[in-house]
XYZ file of C-alpha atoms in Angstrom:
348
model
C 10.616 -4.104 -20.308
C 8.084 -6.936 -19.929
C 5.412 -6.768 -17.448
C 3.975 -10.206 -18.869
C 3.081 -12.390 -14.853
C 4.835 -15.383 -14.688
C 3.160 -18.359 -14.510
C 3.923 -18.638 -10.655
C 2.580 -14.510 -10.305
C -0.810 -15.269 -12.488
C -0.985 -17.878 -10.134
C -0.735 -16.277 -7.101
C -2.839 -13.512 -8.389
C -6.235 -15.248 -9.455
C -5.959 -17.098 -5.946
C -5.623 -13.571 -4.430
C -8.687 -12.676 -6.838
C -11.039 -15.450 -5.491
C -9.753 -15.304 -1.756
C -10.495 -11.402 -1.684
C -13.644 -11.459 -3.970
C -15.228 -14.642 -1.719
C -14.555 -13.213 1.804
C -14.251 -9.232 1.556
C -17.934 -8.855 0.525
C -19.291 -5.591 1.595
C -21.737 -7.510 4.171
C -18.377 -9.169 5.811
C -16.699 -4.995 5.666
C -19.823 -3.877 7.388
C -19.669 -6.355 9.972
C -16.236 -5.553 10.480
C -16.394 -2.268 11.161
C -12.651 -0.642 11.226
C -11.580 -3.721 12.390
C -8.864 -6.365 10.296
C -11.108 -9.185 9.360
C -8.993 -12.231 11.318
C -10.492 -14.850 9.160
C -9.481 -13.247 5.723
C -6.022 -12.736 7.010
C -6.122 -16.676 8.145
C -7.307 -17.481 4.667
C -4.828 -15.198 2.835
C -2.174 -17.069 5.143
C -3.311 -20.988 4.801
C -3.151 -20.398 1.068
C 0.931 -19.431 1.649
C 0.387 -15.909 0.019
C 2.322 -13.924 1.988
C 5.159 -16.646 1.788
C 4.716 -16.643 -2.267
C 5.967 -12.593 -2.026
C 9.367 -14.117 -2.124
C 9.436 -16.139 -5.063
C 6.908 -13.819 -7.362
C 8.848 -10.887 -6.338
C 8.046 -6.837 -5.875
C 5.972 -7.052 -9.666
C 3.787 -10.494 -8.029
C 3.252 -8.231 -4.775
C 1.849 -5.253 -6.827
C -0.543 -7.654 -8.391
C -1.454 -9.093 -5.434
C -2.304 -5.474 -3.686
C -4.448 -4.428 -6.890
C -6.913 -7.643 -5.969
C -6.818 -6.387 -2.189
C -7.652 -2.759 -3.358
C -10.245 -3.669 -5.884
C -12.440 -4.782 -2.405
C -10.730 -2.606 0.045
C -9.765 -5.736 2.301
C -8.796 -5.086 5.633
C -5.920 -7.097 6.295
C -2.206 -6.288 7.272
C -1.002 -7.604 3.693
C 0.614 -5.084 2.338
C 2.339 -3.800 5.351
C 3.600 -7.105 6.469
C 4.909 -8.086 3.000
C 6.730 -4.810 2.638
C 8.447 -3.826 5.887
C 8.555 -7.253 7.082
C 9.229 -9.822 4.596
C 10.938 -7.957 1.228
C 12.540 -5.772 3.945
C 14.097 -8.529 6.174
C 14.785 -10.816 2.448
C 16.536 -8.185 1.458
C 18.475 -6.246 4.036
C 18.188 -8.597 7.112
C 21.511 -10.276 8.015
C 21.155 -14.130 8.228
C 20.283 -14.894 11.771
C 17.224 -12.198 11.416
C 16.565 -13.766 7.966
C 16.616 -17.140 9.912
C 14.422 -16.088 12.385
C 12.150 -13.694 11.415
C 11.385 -14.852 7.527
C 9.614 -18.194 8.565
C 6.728 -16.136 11.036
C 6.058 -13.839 8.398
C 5.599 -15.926 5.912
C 2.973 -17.773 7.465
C 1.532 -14.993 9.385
C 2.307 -15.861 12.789
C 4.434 -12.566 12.973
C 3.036 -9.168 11.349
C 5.292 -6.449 10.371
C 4.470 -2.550 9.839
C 6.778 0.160 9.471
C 7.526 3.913 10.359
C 9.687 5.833 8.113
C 7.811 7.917 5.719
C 9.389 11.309 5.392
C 5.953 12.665 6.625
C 5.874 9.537 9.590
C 9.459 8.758 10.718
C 12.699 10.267 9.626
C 13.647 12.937 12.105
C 11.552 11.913 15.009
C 13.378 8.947 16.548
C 16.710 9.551 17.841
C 19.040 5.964 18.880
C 21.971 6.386 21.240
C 23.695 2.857 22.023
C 20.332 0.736 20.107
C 18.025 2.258 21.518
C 15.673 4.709 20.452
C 13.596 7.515 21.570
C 11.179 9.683 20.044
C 7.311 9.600 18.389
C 5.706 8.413 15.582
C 2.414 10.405 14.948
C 0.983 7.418 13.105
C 2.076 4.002 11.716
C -0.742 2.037 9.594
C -1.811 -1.394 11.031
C 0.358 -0.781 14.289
C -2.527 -2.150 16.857
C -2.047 -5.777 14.425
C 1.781 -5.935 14.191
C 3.722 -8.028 16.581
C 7.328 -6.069 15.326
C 8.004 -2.218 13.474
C 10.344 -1.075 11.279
C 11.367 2.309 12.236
C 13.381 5.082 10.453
C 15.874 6.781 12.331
C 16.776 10.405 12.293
C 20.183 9.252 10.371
C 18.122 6.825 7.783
C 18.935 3.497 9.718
C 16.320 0.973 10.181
C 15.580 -0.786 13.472
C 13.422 -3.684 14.195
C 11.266 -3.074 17.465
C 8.657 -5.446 18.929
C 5.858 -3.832 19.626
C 5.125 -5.247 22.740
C 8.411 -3.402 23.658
C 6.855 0.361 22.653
C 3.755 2.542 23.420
C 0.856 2.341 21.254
C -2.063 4.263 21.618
C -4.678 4.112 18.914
C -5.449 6.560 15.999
C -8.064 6.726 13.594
C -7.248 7.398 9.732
C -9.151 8.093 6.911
C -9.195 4.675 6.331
C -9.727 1.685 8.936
C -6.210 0.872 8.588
C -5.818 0.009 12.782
C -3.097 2.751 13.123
C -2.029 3.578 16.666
C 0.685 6.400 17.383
C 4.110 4.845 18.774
C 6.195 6.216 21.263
C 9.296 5.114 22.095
C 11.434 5.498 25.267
C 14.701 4.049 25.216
C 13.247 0.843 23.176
C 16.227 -1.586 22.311
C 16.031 -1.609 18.562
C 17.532 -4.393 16.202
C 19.415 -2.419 13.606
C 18.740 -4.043 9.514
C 20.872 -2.870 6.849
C 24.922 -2.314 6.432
C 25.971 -0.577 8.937
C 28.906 0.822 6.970
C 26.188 2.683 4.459
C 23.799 4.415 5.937
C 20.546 5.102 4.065
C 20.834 1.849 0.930
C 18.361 -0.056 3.254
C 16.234 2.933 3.756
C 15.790 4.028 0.310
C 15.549 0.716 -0.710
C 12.485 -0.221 1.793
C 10.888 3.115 1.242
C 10.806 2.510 -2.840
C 9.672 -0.288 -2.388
C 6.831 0.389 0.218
C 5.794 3.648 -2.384
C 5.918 1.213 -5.214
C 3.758 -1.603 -3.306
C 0.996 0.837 -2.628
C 0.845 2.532 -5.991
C -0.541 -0.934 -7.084
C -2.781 -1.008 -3.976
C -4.348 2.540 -5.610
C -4.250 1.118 -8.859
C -6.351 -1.537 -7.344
C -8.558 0.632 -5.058
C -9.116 3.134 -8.449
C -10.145 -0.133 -10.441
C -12.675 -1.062 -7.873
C -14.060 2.026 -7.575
C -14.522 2.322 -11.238
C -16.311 -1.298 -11.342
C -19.085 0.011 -9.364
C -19.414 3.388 -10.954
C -19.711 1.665 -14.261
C -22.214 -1.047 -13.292
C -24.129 1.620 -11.194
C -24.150 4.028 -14.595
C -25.629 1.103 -16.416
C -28.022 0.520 -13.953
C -28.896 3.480 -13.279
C -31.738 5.025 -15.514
C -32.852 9.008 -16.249
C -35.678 9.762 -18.658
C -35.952 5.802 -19.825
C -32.462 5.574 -20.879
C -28.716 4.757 -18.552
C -26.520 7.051 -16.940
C -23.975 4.982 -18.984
C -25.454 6.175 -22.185
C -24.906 10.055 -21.435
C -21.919 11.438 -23.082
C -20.297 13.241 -20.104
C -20.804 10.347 -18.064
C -18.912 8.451 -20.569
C -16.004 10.773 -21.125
C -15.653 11.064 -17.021
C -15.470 7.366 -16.748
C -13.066 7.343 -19.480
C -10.427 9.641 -17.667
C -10.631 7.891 -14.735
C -10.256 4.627 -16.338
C -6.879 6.442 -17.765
C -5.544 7.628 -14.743
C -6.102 4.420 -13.376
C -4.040 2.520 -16.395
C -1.682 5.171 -15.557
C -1.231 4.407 -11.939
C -1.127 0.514 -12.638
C 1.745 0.675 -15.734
C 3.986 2.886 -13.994
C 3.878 1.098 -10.841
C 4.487 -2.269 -12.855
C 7.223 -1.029 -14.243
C 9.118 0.655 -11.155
C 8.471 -3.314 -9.671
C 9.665 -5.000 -12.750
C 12.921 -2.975 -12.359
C 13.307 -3.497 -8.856
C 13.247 -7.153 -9.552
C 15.593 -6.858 -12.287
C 17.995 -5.041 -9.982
C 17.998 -2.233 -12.349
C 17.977 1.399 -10.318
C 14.277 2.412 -10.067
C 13.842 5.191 -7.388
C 12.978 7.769 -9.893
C 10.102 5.470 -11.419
C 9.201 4.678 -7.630
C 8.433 8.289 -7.106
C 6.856 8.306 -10.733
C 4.531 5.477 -9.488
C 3.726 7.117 -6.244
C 3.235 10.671 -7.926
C 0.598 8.911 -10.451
C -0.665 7.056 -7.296
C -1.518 10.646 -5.244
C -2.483 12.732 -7.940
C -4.749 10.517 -9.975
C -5.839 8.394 -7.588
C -7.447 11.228 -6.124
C -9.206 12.032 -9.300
C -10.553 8.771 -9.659
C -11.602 7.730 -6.528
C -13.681 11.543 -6.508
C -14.839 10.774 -10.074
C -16.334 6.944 -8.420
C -18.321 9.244 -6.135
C -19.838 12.004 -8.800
C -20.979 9.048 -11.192
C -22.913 7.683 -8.121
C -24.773 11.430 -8.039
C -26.785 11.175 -4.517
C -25.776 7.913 -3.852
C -22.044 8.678 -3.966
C -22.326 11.002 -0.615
C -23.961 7.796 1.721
C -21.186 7.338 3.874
C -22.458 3.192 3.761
C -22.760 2.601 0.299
C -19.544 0.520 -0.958
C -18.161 3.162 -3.458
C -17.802 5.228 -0.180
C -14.951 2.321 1.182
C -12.877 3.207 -2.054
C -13.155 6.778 -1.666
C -11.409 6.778 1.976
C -8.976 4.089 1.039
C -7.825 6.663 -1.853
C -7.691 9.773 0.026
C -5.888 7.470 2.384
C -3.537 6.446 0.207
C -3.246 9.534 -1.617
C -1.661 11.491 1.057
C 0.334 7.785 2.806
C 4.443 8.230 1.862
C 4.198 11.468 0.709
C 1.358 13.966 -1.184
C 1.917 14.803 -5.050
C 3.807 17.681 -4.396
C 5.888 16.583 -1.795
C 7.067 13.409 -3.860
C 7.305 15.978 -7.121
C 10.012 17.917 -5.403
C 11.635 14.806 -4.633
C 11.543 13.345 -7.546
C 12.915 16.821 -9.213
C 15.389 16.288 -6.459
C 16.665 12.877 -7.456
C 16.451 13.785 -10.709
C 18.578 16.775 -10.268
C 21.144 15.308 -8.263
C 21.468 11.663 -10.955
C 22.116 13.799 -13.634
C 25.260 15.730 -11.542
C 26.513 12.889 -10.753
């Protein structure tokens, strides 16, 4: 293994750095409310970011996320790279690769998708291409121009979203989710047809791997401010920083967060390297629930008082990781999985 960026991903990733750290300033978050800041998106898109996904690959996306979650942006990124762009690269035939590949990559077109076990799979029904059913949720929905949607039978279908009902939800975090309904949609089916489910559990590793290294991002941030707060922050003449307990509770978090970060790196790496990886994708997203909770509730204690005003930055972080915590699956649900897969490799 060799999680060393290429010079194309560092690349790609200290733009990402300066684009996010120059226009998702908690002033510009404030003034967007729970709104998707348009001009960041434009920015993100003028500088050919989303396009890059292709070349630096699943490990170049991961970094990319961790700059996006170390200010919370709110912009359709990693949505639209995953369901859209890696998902139509990879399991698109060549007319939709023709077609849809060149909107995405400049941002014209904005993909989301609806096939979480806890979001998709078992709710939509398709008879002849065309599909019925509900969708409780589906993050950035109100912002994406097409869907991916999961089947009950694990087969993927492209939907515009002009074509479907949308009707807005609010989430934990202002990630512009609306609840889709579908009646008798017509549905553009991605993946073989002749193996049912590859496509699936390819897009759905791939979405849990993408947002592992948003939380390893998000956890990062969060950390940041605790520790320059802590420092800051004085009781009887001397830091917060300087207190031993403070210390050693920065310290885990700062582990969890290395945790969440290496094993989603190397879940991406493999993906890249065509090697199988849905067993370190659940490892990645298990790290990403579990201690991303812990660290995001740890960014909060270290603020003391502070932590609990619902307007102070570290407060952003804190949604975004409950947000994320429970998004493709809670701890336990993706342990059981995992035990699952696990199981059922080693029978084989």
């Amino acid at each position: 293994m060799d999680f060393t960026p290429t010079p194309e991903q560092t690349a790609a990733r200290d733009l990402a750095a300066r684009i996010f750290g120059d226009l998702s300033t908690p002033d510009r978050l404030v003034a967007a409310g729970t709104g998707t800041d348009a001009e960041l998106w434009k920015a993100l898109c003028a500088a050919g970011l989303p396009g890059a996904v292709e070349e630096v690959g699943l490990l170049g996306l991961v970094l990319l996320l961790e700059e996006q979650g170390r200010t919370t942006a709110q912009v359709p990124f990693a949505v639209s790279c995953v369901y859209g762009l890696l998902a139509v690269a990879a399991h698109g035939s060549a007319d939709q690769r023709a077609r849809l590949l060149p909107g995405l990559r400049d941002g014209t077109e904005v993909a989301t998708g609806a096939l979480p076990a806890r979001g998709g799979v078992g709710r939509v029904r398709v008879e002849d291409g065309r599909l019925t059913g509900a969708v409780p949720w589906v993050p950035w929905l109100r912002d994406a121009t097409f869907v991916l949607v999961a089947a009950a039978d694990r087969s993927l279908w492209l939907v515009r979203t002009a074509d479907a009902g949308c009707e807005p939800v609010e989430l934990t975090a202002p990630w512009r989710a609306g609840r889709l309904v579908l009646e008798g949609v017509r549905g553009e089916r991605v993946g073989d047809t002749g193996a049912a489910g590859v496509a699936y559990d390819d897009v759905l590793a791939t979405a849990r791997t993408a947002f592992a290294g948003l939380q390893a991002g998000v956890c990062a941030g969060s950390l940041a401010r605790a520790v320059a707060y802590t420092n800051e922050r004085e009781q009887f003449g001397r830091p917060l920083a300087a207190k031993q307990a403070v210390q050693l509770r920065a310290a885990e978090a700062y582990m969890d967060t290395e945790a969440i970060r290496v094993t989603a790196y190397e879940a991406a790496w493999r993906r890249d390297e065509d090697l199988t990886y849905g067993t370190h994708a659940l490892t990645a997203a298990w790290w990403a629930s579990e201690a991303g909770r812990r660290v995001v509730h740890a960014g909060q204690h270290l603020h003391g008082g502070v932590g609990a005003d619902v307007e102070f930055p570290v407060h952003r972080h804190f949604l975004w990781g409950r947000q994320l915590d429970a998004y493709l699956g809670c701890g336990g649900e993706v342990l059981a999985e995992l035990g699952d897969l696990i199981a059922t490799e080693e029978t084989a």
